[in-house]
Amino acid sequence: MRSDNKELSLTSSSSSVFKQFQFNYLIGYALAATGNYLQSSRTTIERIFLCTHISTLTLGTLTSSLSDKYGRRTACILSAIFYIVSCLSLNMKVVWIFFVGSAARGIAHSLYNTNFEAWLIHDHHNSGLSTDLLKEILRNSFVLSSIVAIGTGFVSQLSAELLGYVAPFDIAIGIYLIMITFILIQWRENYGDKEASSTTSFIHSIEILRNDPRILLVGLITSLFEVTIYIYAMEWTPALERARTWIIYEPLPLGIIYSSFMFFNMIGTIVFKPLSKRFQVQSFMLVIFLLTALSYCILFIVPDVQPVVLGSFCLYGFCVGIYLPCISLLRSQYLPDSVRATSMNYFRIPRVVLMVIVIVWDLPLALIFTFCGIIMKLPEEYFEPSENVVLLPPTPSYDLLKVKQPQTTSESSHRIDNKITSINVNNK
């Protein structure tokens, strides 16, 4: 009887810890997402957009990787500060200031896309919460992000019409100031390895990618899928405007269409939780890759029928909604906390390079969508539906920065693989 009471008290304590932890993260993340969505990149000319990607590739990779040593909470706050600099630059009608703001936006973008997740997963591990609870908070965060995107789309359009095109960026500044205050008060700092030098973190992240094929595979999937996300963000408007058969409405209600995309994105995120309970993540990710490739193939085959183009983008938004929590879950299992942000930044390098190529060469839409369909076929080719390869139990906790022999990560993976293989043989 005493043991039952003790177990009940532990469960209720864990539940209260999780609720507080989830509340703190979701509010901070929602404020960051609100500020990000208020900044509509479609209003930026291509050269400045290119400058943003180059800044993300160079300065962003360097600064964001330092967060493992100097703190993820600090990096999240810095992302807001750099975003504020970017928003302020748009109030100055000077070209070189635009480019400075664009470089700041590239740094902010890199910090935002890696360190919120790195902070969440590290604090989740330290709190001793279960993987099911991590799935729940990932699902909730992406659902909230979709809701925020829907709302900010209308706010952005209304404020731009009433107050001018810079108004959404000025509103974003206020949101970021609130976010900074909230994170300073509610979030605690966490680190990777404070003792390791920055050079050591870079080197060991490369060793991890070289020695553990599972991490390399997750990085490949992250890079290729994110390329399609950014191309989708840039090209959905011109793709719909060029489709002149069975026109839905003239002129196109872009705000409503964007909100419908975010709605399908939210539906996909909601579907993630029941799917992850019934199936292994790698099993239904294969289906998602196939559907994503199909959506882009439709855009290439039937580019002139507007309802078909719209339906393809909605299907793609649904796939993105499932993909985002899936890939975050895989990264939480495989990437060591000590170099998590650094490794995630390495994943982004191929994506930025491919995006720069697409922008510089000014490729036609048909070729771009064909390219997206091909690169989404690549993860399907390499993504082996084997639990031994893709979705193992979390790797043992060890500090890679204190290991002298790089082969340790690979040897640990082989030991786990052999153990699971023997269990499968015994079960048979």
CSV table of C-alpha atoms in Angstrom, one decimal:
chain,number,residue,atom,x,y,z
A,1,MET,CA,0.0,0.0,0.0
A,2,ARG,CA,2.9,2.3,0.9
A,3,SER,CA,4.6,1.6,-2.4
A,4,ASP,CA,1.3,2.4,-4.3
A,5,ASN,CA,1.1,5.8,-2.5
A,6,LYS,CA,4.7,6.5,-3.2
A,7,GLU,CA,4.3,5.6,-6.9
A,8,LEU,CA,1.2,7.9,-7.1
A,9,SER,CA,3.1,10.8,-5.5
A,10,LEU,CA,6.0,10.3,-8.0
A,11,THR,CA,3.6,10.3,-10.9
A,12,SER,CA,1.8,13.4,-9.8
A,13,SER,CA,5.1,15.1,-9.2
A,14,SER,CA,6.4,14.2,-12.6
A,15,SER,CA,3.1,15.4,-14.2
A,16,SER,CA,3.4,18.8,-12.5
A,17,VAL,CA,7.1,19.1,-13.5
A,18,PHE,CA,6.2,18.3,-17.1
A,19,LYS,CA,3.3,20.8,-17.2
A,20,GLN,CA,5.5,23.6,-15.9
A,21,PHE,CA,8.3,22.6,-18.3
A,22,GLN,CA,5.9,22.5,-21.3
A,23,PHE,CA,4.3,25.8,-20.4
A,24,ASN,CA,7.7,27.6,-20.2
A,25,TYR,CA,8.9,26.2,-23.5
A,26,LEU,CA,5.7,26.6,-25.5
A,27,ILE,CA,5.3,30.3,-24.5
A,28,GLY,CA,8.9,31.1,-25.3
A,29,TYR,CA,8.8,29.2,-28.6
A,30,ALA,CA,5.4,30.7,-29.6
A,31,LEU,CA,6.7,34.2,-29.1
A,32,ALA,CA,9.8,33.4,-31.2
A,33,ALA,CA,7.6,31.8,-33.9
A,34,THR,CA,5.2,34.8,-33.9
A,35,GLY,CA,8.1,37.3,-34.5
A,36,ASN,CA,9.5,35.0,-37.2
A,37,TYR,CA,6.2,34.6,-39.1
A,38,LEU,CA,5.5,38.4,-38.9
A,39,GLN,CA,8.6,38.9,-41.1
A,40,SER,CA,7.4,37.9,-44.5
A,41,SER,CA,10.5,37.0,-46.5
A,42,ARG,CA,8.5,37.3,-49.8
A,43,THR,CA,8.7,41.1,-49.6
A,44,THR,CA,12.5,40.9,-49.7
A,45,ILE,CA,14.3,41.2,-53.0
A,46,GLU,CA,16.3,38.2,-54.2
A,47,ARG,CA,19.8,39.7,-53.6
A,48,ILE,CA,19.0,40.5,-50.0
A,49,PHE,CA,17.4,37.0,-49.6
A,50,LEU,CA,20.7,35.5,-51.0
A,51,CYS,CA,22.7,37.6,-48.5
A,52,THR,CA,20.6,36.1,-45.7
A,53,HIS,CA,21.4,32.5,-46.9
A,54,ILE,CA,25.1,33.2,-47.2
A,55,SER,CA,25.1,34.8,-43.7
A,56,THR,CA,23.3,31.7,-42.4
A,57,LEU,CA,25.9,29.5,-44.0
A,58,THR,CA,28.9,31.4,-42.6
A,59,LEU,CA,28.3,33.6,-39.6
A,60,GLY,CA,25.1,31.7,-38.5
A,61,THR,CA,26.9,28.3,-38.5
A,62,LEU,CA,29.8,29.7,-36.4
A,63,THR,CA,27.7,31.7,-33.8
A,64,SER,CA,25.0,29.1,-33.3
A,65,SER,CA,27.6,26.3,-32.8
A,66,LEU,CA,29.2,28.3,-29.9
A,67,SER,CA,25.9,27.9,-27.9
A,68,ASP,CA,27.1,24.4,-26.8
A,69,LYS,CA,29.8,26.1,-24.9
A,70,TYR,CA,28.2,29.4,-23.9
A,71,GLY,CA,24.6,28.4,-23.4
A,72,ARG,CA,21.5,27.6,-25.4
A,73,ARG,CA,19.2,30.0,-23.5
A,74,THR,CA,21.7,32.8,-24.3
A,75,ALA,CA,21.6,31.7,-28.0
A,76,CYS,CA,17.8,31.9,-28.1
A,77,ILE,CA,17.9,35.4,-26.6
A,78,LEU,CA,20.6,36.4,-29.2
A,79,SER,CA,18.4,35.2,-32.0
A,80,ALA,CA,15.7,37.7,-30.9
A,81,ILE,CA,18.3,40.5,-30.7
A,82,PHE,CA,19.6,39.8,-34.2
A,83,TYR,CA,16.0,39.6,-35.5
A,84,ILE,CA,15.3,43.0,-33.9
A,85,VAL,CA,18.4,44.4,-35.7
A,86,SER,CA,17.0,43.0,-39.0
A,87,CYS,CA,13.6,44.5,-38.4
A,88,LEU,CA,15.0,47.9,-37.6
A,89,SER,CA,17.1,47.9,-40.7
A,90,LEU,CA,14.0,47.9,-42.9
A,91,ASN,CA,13.0,51.3,-41.4
A,92,MET,CA,16.2,52.8,-43.0
A,93,LYS,CA,16.0,53.5,-46.7
A,94,VAL,CA,19.7,52.8,-47.2
A,95,VAL,CA,20.8,49.8,-49.3
A,96,TRP,CA,23.9,48.8,-47.3
A,97,ILE,CA,21.8,48.9,-44.1
A,98,PHE,CA,19.4,46.5,-45.7
A,99,PHE,CA,22.3,44.1,-46.3
A,100,VAL,CA,23.6,44.5,-42.7
A,101,GLY,CA,20.1,43.7,-41.5
A,102,SER,CA,19.9,40.7,-43.9
A,103,ALA,CA,23.2,39.4,-42.5
A,104,ALA,CA,21.8,39.8,-39.0
A,105,ARG,CA,18.7,37.9,-40.1
A,106,GLY,CA,20.8,35.0,-41.3
A,107,ILE,CA,22.5,34.7,-37.9
A,108,ALA,CA,19.2,35.0,-36.1
A,109,HIS,CA,17.7,32.3,-38.4
A,110,SER,CA,20.5,29.9,-37.6
A,111,LEU,CA,20.2,30.5,-33.8
A,112,TYR,CA,16.4,30.1,-33.9
A,113,ASN,CA,16.3,26.9,-35.9
A,114,THR,CA,18.8,25.0,-33.8
A,115,ASN,CA,18.9,26.3,-30.2
A,116,PHE,CA,15.3,26.2,-29.2
A,117,GLU,CA,15.2,22.5,-30.0
A,118,ALA,CA,18.6,21.9,-28.4
A,119,TRP,CA,17.5,23.7,-25.2
A,120,LEU,CA,14.3,21.7,-25.1
A,121,ILE,CA,15.9,18.3,-25.5
A,122,HIS,CA,18.7,18.9,-23.1
A,123,ASP,CA,16.3,20.2,-20.4
A,124,HIS,CA,13.9,17.3,-21.1
A,125,HIS,CA,16.7,14.8,-20.6
A,126,ASN,CA,17.8,16.5,-17.4
A,127,SER,CA,14.3,16.4,-16.0
A,128,GLY,CA,14.1,12.6,-16.4
A,129,LEU,CA,10.9,12.8,-18.5
A,130,SER,CA,9.8,10.0,-20.8
A,131,THR,CA,10.1,9.8,-24.6
A,132,ASP,CA,6.3,9.9,-24.8
A,133,LEU,CA,6.2,13.2,-23.0
A,134,LEU,CA,8.8,14.5,-25.5
A,135,LYS,CA,6.6,13.4,-28.4
A,136,GLU,CA,3.7,15.3,-26.8
A,137,ILE,CA,5.6,18.6,-26.3
A,138,LEU,CA,7.0,18.4,-29.8
A,139,ARG,CA,3.5,17.8,-31.2
A,140,ASN,CA,2.1,20.7,-29.2
A,141,SER,CA,4.9,23.1,-30.1
A,142,PHE,CA,4.4,22.5,-33.9
A,143,VAL,CA,0.6,22.7,-33.6
A,144,LEU,CA,1.1,26.0,-31.7
A,145,SER,CA,3.5,27.2,-34.4
A,146,SER,CA,0.9,26.5,-37.1
A,147,ILE,CA,-1.8,28.3,-35.2
A,148,VAL,CA,0.6,31.3,-34.8
A,149,ALA,CA,1.4,31.2,-38.5
A,150,ILE,CA,-2.3,31.3,-39.4
A,151,GLY,CA,-3.0,34.3,-37.0
A,152,THR,CA,0.1,36.3,-38.0
A,153,GLY,CA,-0.7,35.9,-41.7
A,154,PHE,CA,-3.9,38.0,-41.1
A,155,VAL,CA,-2.2,40.4,-38.7
A,156,SER,CA,0.7,40.9,-41.2
A,157,GLN,CA,-1.6,41.7,-44.1
A,158,LEU,CA,-3.9,44.0,-42.1
A,159,SER,CA,-1.1,46.0,-40.5
A,160,ALA,CA,0.7,46.3,-43.8
A,161,GLU,CA,-2.4,47.7,-45.5
A,162,LEU,CA,-3.2,50.1,-42.7
A,163,LEU,CA,0.3,51.2,-41.6
A,164,GLY,CA,2.7,50.4,-44.4
A,165,TYR,CA,4.8,47.4,-45.4
A,166,VAL,CA,7.2,47.8,-42.5
A,167,ALA,CA,4.5,47.6,-39.8
A,168,PRO,CA,4.6,43.8,-39.4
A,169,PHE,CA,8.4,44.0,-38.7
A,170,ASP,CA,7.8,46.8,-36.1
A,171,ILE,CA,5.2,44.6,-34.4
A,172,ALA,CA,7.7,41.7,-34.4
A,173,ILE,CA,10.2,43.9,-32.5
A,174,GLY,CA,7.7,44.2,-29.6
A,175,ILE,CA,7.0,40.5,-29.7
A,176,TYR,CA,10.8,39.8,-29.5
A,177,LEU,CA,11.2,42.1,-26.5
A,178,ILE,CA,8.4,40.2,-24.7
A,179,MET,CA,10.1,36.9,-25.6
A,180,ILE,CA,13.5,38.0,-24.2
A,181,THR,CA,11.9,39.1,-20.9
A,182,PHE,CA,10.0,35.8,-20.6
A,183,ILE,CA,13.0,33.6,-21.4
A,184,LEU,CA,15.2,35.5,-19.0
A,185,ILE,CA,12.7,35.0,-16.2
A,186,GLN,CA,11.4,31.5,-16.8
A,187,TRP,CA,14.1,29.5,-18.6
A,188,ARG,CA,17.2,28.1,-17.0
A,189,GLU,CA,20.5,28.0,-18.9
A,190,ASN,CA,21.9,24.7,-20.2
A,191,TYR,CA,25.1,23.9,-22.0
A,192,GLY,CA,26.8,21.2,-24.0
A,193,ASP,CA,30.4,20.9,-22.7
A,194,LYS,CA,31.5,24.2,-21.1
A,195,GLU,CA,35.1,23.0,-20.6
A,196,ALA,CA,35.7,22.1,-24.3
A,197,SER,CA,37.1,24.7,-26.6
A,198,SER,CA,35.1,25.8,-29.6
A,199,THR,CA,37.6,24.1,-32.0
A,200,THR,CA,37.2,20.8,-30.1
A,201,SER,CA,33.4,21.0,-30.5
A,202,PHE,CA,33.7,21.5,-34.2
A,203,ILE,CA,36.2,18.6,-34.6
A,204,HIS,CA,34.2,16.1,-32.5
A,205,SER,CA,31.0,16.9,-34.3
A,206,ILE,CA,32.7,16.0,-37.6
A,207,GLU,CA,33.9,12.7,-35.9
A,208,ILE,CA,30.4,11.9,-34.8
A,209,LEU,CA,29.0,12.3,-38.3
A,210,ARG,CA,31.9,10.3,-39.8
A,211,ASN,CA,31.6,7.4,-37.3
A,212,ASP,CA,27.9,7.0,-36.8
A,213,PRO,CA,25.9,6.3,-40.0
A,214,ARG,CA,22.6,6.8,-38.2
A,215,ILE,CA,23.5,10.4,-37.4
A,216,LEU,CA,24.7,11.1,-40.9
A,217,LEU,CA,21.5,9.7,-42.3
A,218,VAL,CA,19.4,11.9,-40.0
A,219,GLY,CA,21.5,14.9,-41.2
A,220,LEU,CA,21.0,14.0,-44.8
A,221,ILE,CA,17.2,13.8,-44.3
A,222,THR,CA,17.2,17.1,-42.5
A,223,SER,CA,19.2,18.9,-45.2
A,224,LEU,CA,17.2,17.5,-48.2
A,225,PHE,CA,13.7,18.0,-46.7
A,226,GLU,CA,14.5,21.6,-45.5
A,227,VAL,CA,15.5,22.5,-49.1
A,228,THR,CA,12.0,21.6,-50.3
A,229,ILE,CA,10.5,23.6,-47.4
A,230,TYR,CA,12.4,26.7,-48.4
A,231,ILE,CA,11.7,26.3,-52.1
A,232,TYR,CA,8.0,25.8,-51.2
A,233,ALA,CA,8.1,29.0,-49.2
A,234,MET,CA,9.6,31.0,-52.1
A,235,GLU,CA,7.7,29.5,-55.0
A,236,TRP,CA,4.1,28.7,-54.0
A,237,THR,CA,2.9,32.2,-54.9
A,238,PRO,CA,4.4,32.3,-58.5
A,239,ALA,CA,3.3,28.7,-59.1
A,240,LEU,CA,-0.3,29.5,-58.3
A,241,GLU,CA,-0.3,32.8,-60.3
A,242,ARG,CA,1.1,31.0,-63.4
A,243,ALA,CA,-1.6,28.3,-63.3
A,244,ARG,CA,-4.3,29.9,-65.5
A,245,THR,CA,-6.7,26.9,-66.0
A,246,TRP,CA,-9.8,26.7,-63.7
A,247,ILE,CA,-8.8,29.8,-61.9
A,248,ILE,CA,-10.1,29.8,-58.3
A,249,TYR,CA,-10.3,33.5,-57.7
A,250,GLU,CA,-8.9,36.6,-59.3
A,251,PRO,CA,-6.8,38.1,-57.7
A,252,LEU,CA,-5.7,35.2,-55.5
A,253,PRO,CA,-6.4,35.7,-51.8
A,254,LEU,CA,-2.8,34.9,-50.8
A,255,GLY,CA,-3.4,35.5,-47.0
A,256,ILE,CA,-6.3,32.9,-47.0
A,257,ILE,CA,-4.3,30.5,-49.1
A,258,TYR,CA,-1.3,30.7,-46.8
A,259,SER,CA,-3.5,30.1,-43.8
A,260,SER,CA,-5.0,27.1,-45.5
A,261,PHE,CA,-1.5,25.7,-46.0
A,262,MET,CA,-0.8,26.2,-42.3
A,263,PHE,CA,-4.0,24.5,-41.4
A,264,PHE,CA,-3.0,21.4,-43.3
A,265,ASN,CA,0.4,21.7,-41.6
A,266,MET,CA,-1.4,21.7,-38.2
A,267,ILE,CA,-3.5,18.7,-39.2
A,268,GLY,CA,-0.3,16.8,-40.0
A,269,THR,CA,1.3,17.6,-36.7
A,270,ILE,CA,-1.9,16.5,-34.8
A,271,VAL,CA,-1.8,13.2,-36.8
A,272,PHE,CA,1.9,12.6,-35.7
A,273,LYS,CA,1.0,11.5,-32.1
A,274,PRO,CA,-1.4,8.7,-32.9
A,275,LEU,CA,0.9,7.5,-35.7
A,276,SER,CA,4.0,7.4,-33.4
A,277,LYS,CA,2.0,5.4,-30.9
A,278,ARG,CA,1.1,2.7,-33.4
A,279,PHE,CA,4.1,2.6,-35.7
A,280,GLN,CA,7.8,3.1,-35.6
A,281,VAL,CA,8.8,6.6,-36.8
A,282,GLN,CA,10.9,5.3,-39.6
A,283,SER,CA,8.0,3.3,-41.0
A,284,PHE,CA,5.6,6.2,-41.7
A,285,MET,CA,8.4,8.6,-42.5
A,286,LEU,CA,9.0,6.5,-45.7
A,287,VAL,CA,5.3,7.1,-46.6
A,288,ILE,CA,5.8,10.9,-45.9
A,289,PHE,CA,8.8,11.0,-48.2
A,290,LEU,CA,6.8,9.2,-51.0
A,291,LEU,CA,3.9,11.6,-50.6
A,292,THR,CA,6.2,14.6,-50.6
A,293,ALA,CA,7.8,13.5,-53.8
A,294,LEU,CA,4.4,12.8,-55.3
A,295,SER,CA,3.2,16.4,-54.5
A,296,TYR,CA,6.1,17.9,-56.3
A,297,CYS,CA,5.8,15.5,-59.2
A,298,ILE,CA,2.1,16.7,-59.6
A,299,LEU,CA,3.3,20.3,-59.7
A,300,PHE,CA,5.7,19.3,-62.6
A,301,ILE,CA,3.1,17.2,-64.5
A,302,VAL,CA,0.1,19.5,-64.1
A,303,PRO,CA,1.5,23.0,-63.6
A,304,ASP,CA,-1.4,24.9,-65.3
A,305,VAL,CA,-4.5,23.7,-63.4
A,306,GLN,CA,-4.8,26.0,-60.3
A,307,PRO,CA,-7.0,23.7,-58.1
A,308,VAL,CA,-4.5,20.8,-58.7
A,309,VAL,CA,-1.5,23.1,-57.8
A,310,LEU,CA,-3.3,24.3,-54.7
A,311,GLY,CA,-4.2,20.7,-53.7
A,312,SER,CA,-0.5,19.6,-54.2
A,313,PHE,CA,0.7,22.4,-51.9
A,314,CYS,CA,-1.9,21.4,-49.2
A,315,LEU,CA,-0.7,17.8,-49.4
A,316,TYR,CA,2.9,19.0,-49.0
A,317,GLY,CA,1.9,21.1,-46.0
A,318,PHE,CA,0.3,18.0,-44.4
A,319,CYS,CA,3.5,16.1,-45.0
A,320,VAL,CA,5.6,18.9,-43.4
A,321,GLY,CA,3.4,18.8,-40.3
A,322,ILE,CA,4.2,15.1,-39.7
A,323,TYR,CA,7.9,15.4,-40.7
A,324,LEU,CA,8.9,18.2,-38.3
A,325,PRO,CA,8.1,16.4,-35.0
A,326,CYS,CA,9.5,13.1,-36.5
A,327,ILE,CA,12.9,14.5,-37.3
A,328,SER,CA,13.1,16.3,-34.0
A,329,LEU,CA,12.4,13.1,-32.2
A,330,LEU,CA,15.2,11.3,-34.2
A,331,ARG,CA,17.6,14.1,-33.5
A,332,SER,CA,16.8,13.9,-29.8
A,333,GLN,CA,17.7,10.2,-29.7
A,334,TYR,CA,21.0,10.3,-31.7
A,335,LEU,CA,22.7,13.6,-31.2
A,336,PRO,CA,24.8,13.9,-28.0
A,337,ASP,CA,23.8,16.9,-25.8
A,338,SER,CA,27.5,18.0,-25.6
A,339,VAL,CA,27.6,19.0,-29.3
A,340,ARG,CA,23.9,19.0,-30.3
A,341,ALA,CA,23.7,22.6,-31.6
A,342,THR,CA,27.0,22.2,-33.5
A,343,SER,CA,25.9,19.0,-35.2
A,344,MET,CA,22.5,20.5,-36.1
A,345,ASN,CA,24.3,23.4,-37.8
A,346,TYR,CA,26.4,21.0,-39.9
A,347,PHE,CA,23.1,19.5,-41.1
A,348,ARG,CA,22.1,23.0,-42.4
A,349,ILE,CA,25.2,23.6,-44.6
A,350,PRO,CA,24.1,21.4,-47.6
A,351,ARG,CA,20.6,23.0,-47.4
A,352,VAL,CA,22.0,26.5,-47.6
A,353,VAL,CA,24.3,25.6,-50.5
A,354,LEU,CA,21.5,24.2,-52.5
A,355,MET,CA,19.3,27.2,-51.8
A,356,VAL,CA,22.0,29.6,-52.9
A,357,ILE,CA,22.3,27.6,-56.2
A,358,VAL,CA,18.6,27.8,-56.8
A,359,ILE,CA,18.5,31.6,-56.2
A,360,VAL,CA,21.7,32.4,-58.2
A,361,TRP,CA,20.8,30.4,-61.3
A,362,ASP,CA,17.2,31.6,-61.3
A,363,LEU,CA,15.9,28.2,-62.4
A,364,PRO,CA,12.4,27.8,-64.0
A,365,LEU,CA,9.6,26.5,-61.8
A,366,ALA,CA,9.3,23.2,-63.6
A,367,LEU,CA,13.0,22.4,-63.1
A,368,ILE,CA,12.8,23.4,-59.5
A,369,PHE,CA,9.8,21.2,-58.7
A,370,THR,CA,11.5,18.3,-60.6
A,371,PHE,CA,14.6,18.8,-58.5
A,372,CYS,CA,12.5,18.8,-55.3
A,373,GLY,CA,10.8,15.5,-56.4
A,374,ILE,CA,14.2,13.9,-57.0
A,375,ILE,CA,15.9,14.9,-53.7
A,376,MET,CA,12.8,13.7,-51.8
A,377,LYS,CA,13.3,10.3,-53.5
A,378,LEU,CA,16.9,10.2,-52.1
A,379,PRO,CA,15.9,9.8,-48.4
A,380,GLU,CA,13.5,7.0,-49.4
A,381,GLU,CA,16.4,5.2,-51.1
A,382,TYR,CA,18.7,5.5,-48.1
A,383,PHE,CA,16.2,5.3,-45.3
A,384,GLU,CA,16.3,1.6,-44.4
A,385,PRO,CA,13.1,0.5,-42.6
A,386,SER,CA,15.1,-1.5,-40.0
A,387,GLU,CA,14.9,-0.7,-36.4
A,388,ASN,CA,18.6,-1.8,-36.0
A,389,VAL,CA,19.6,1.0,-38.4
A,390,VAL,CA,17.2,3.8,-38.0
A,391,LEU,CA,15.4,3.9,-34.7
A,392,LEU,CA,17.4,2.3,-31.9
A,393,PRO,CA,16.8,2.9,-28.3
A,394,PRO,CA,18.6,6.1,-27.1
A,395,THR,CA,22.3,5.7,-27.2
A,396,PRO,CA,24.1,5.4,-23.9
A,397,SER,CA,25.0,8.7,-22.3
A,398,TYR,CA,28.6,9.5,-22.7
A,399,ASP,CA,30.6,12.6,-23.3
A,400,LEU,CA,32.2,12.4,-26.7
A,401,LEU,CA,34.4,15.4,-26.0
A,402,LYS,CA,36.2,13.3,-23.3
A,403,VAL,CA,36.8,10.3,-25.5
A,404,LYS,CA,40.2,10.0,-27.1
A,405,GLN,CA,39.4,7.4,-29.7
A,406,PRO,CA,36.8,8.4,-32.3
A,407,GLN,CA,35.8,4.8,-32.9
A,408,THR,CA,34.0,4.7,-29.6
A,409,THR,CA,30.7,6.0,-31.1
A,410,SER,CA,30.8,3.4,-33.9
A,411,GLU,CA,31.7,0.6,-31.5
A,412,SER,CA,28.9,1.6,-29.1
A,413,SER,CA,26.5,1.5,-32.1
A,414,HIS,CA,27.8,-2.0,-33.0
A,415,ARG,CA,27.3,-3.3,-29.5
A,416,ILE,CA,23.7,-2.0,-29.4
A,417,ASP,CA,23.0,-3.5,-32.9
A,418,ASN,CA,24.4,-6.9,-31.8
A,419,LYS,CA,22.3,-6.8,-28.6
A,420,ILE,CA,19.1,-6.0,-30.5
A,421,THR,CA,19.9,-8.6,-33.1
A,422,SER,CA,20.3,-11.3,-30.4
A,423,ILE,CA,17.0,-10.2,-28.8
A,424,ASN,CA,15.2,-10.6,-32.2
A,425,VAL,CA,16.7,-14.0,-32.7
A,426,ASN,CA,15.6,-15.1,-29.2
A,427,ASN,CA,12.1,-13.8,-29.9
A,428,LYS,CA,11.9,-15.8,-33.1
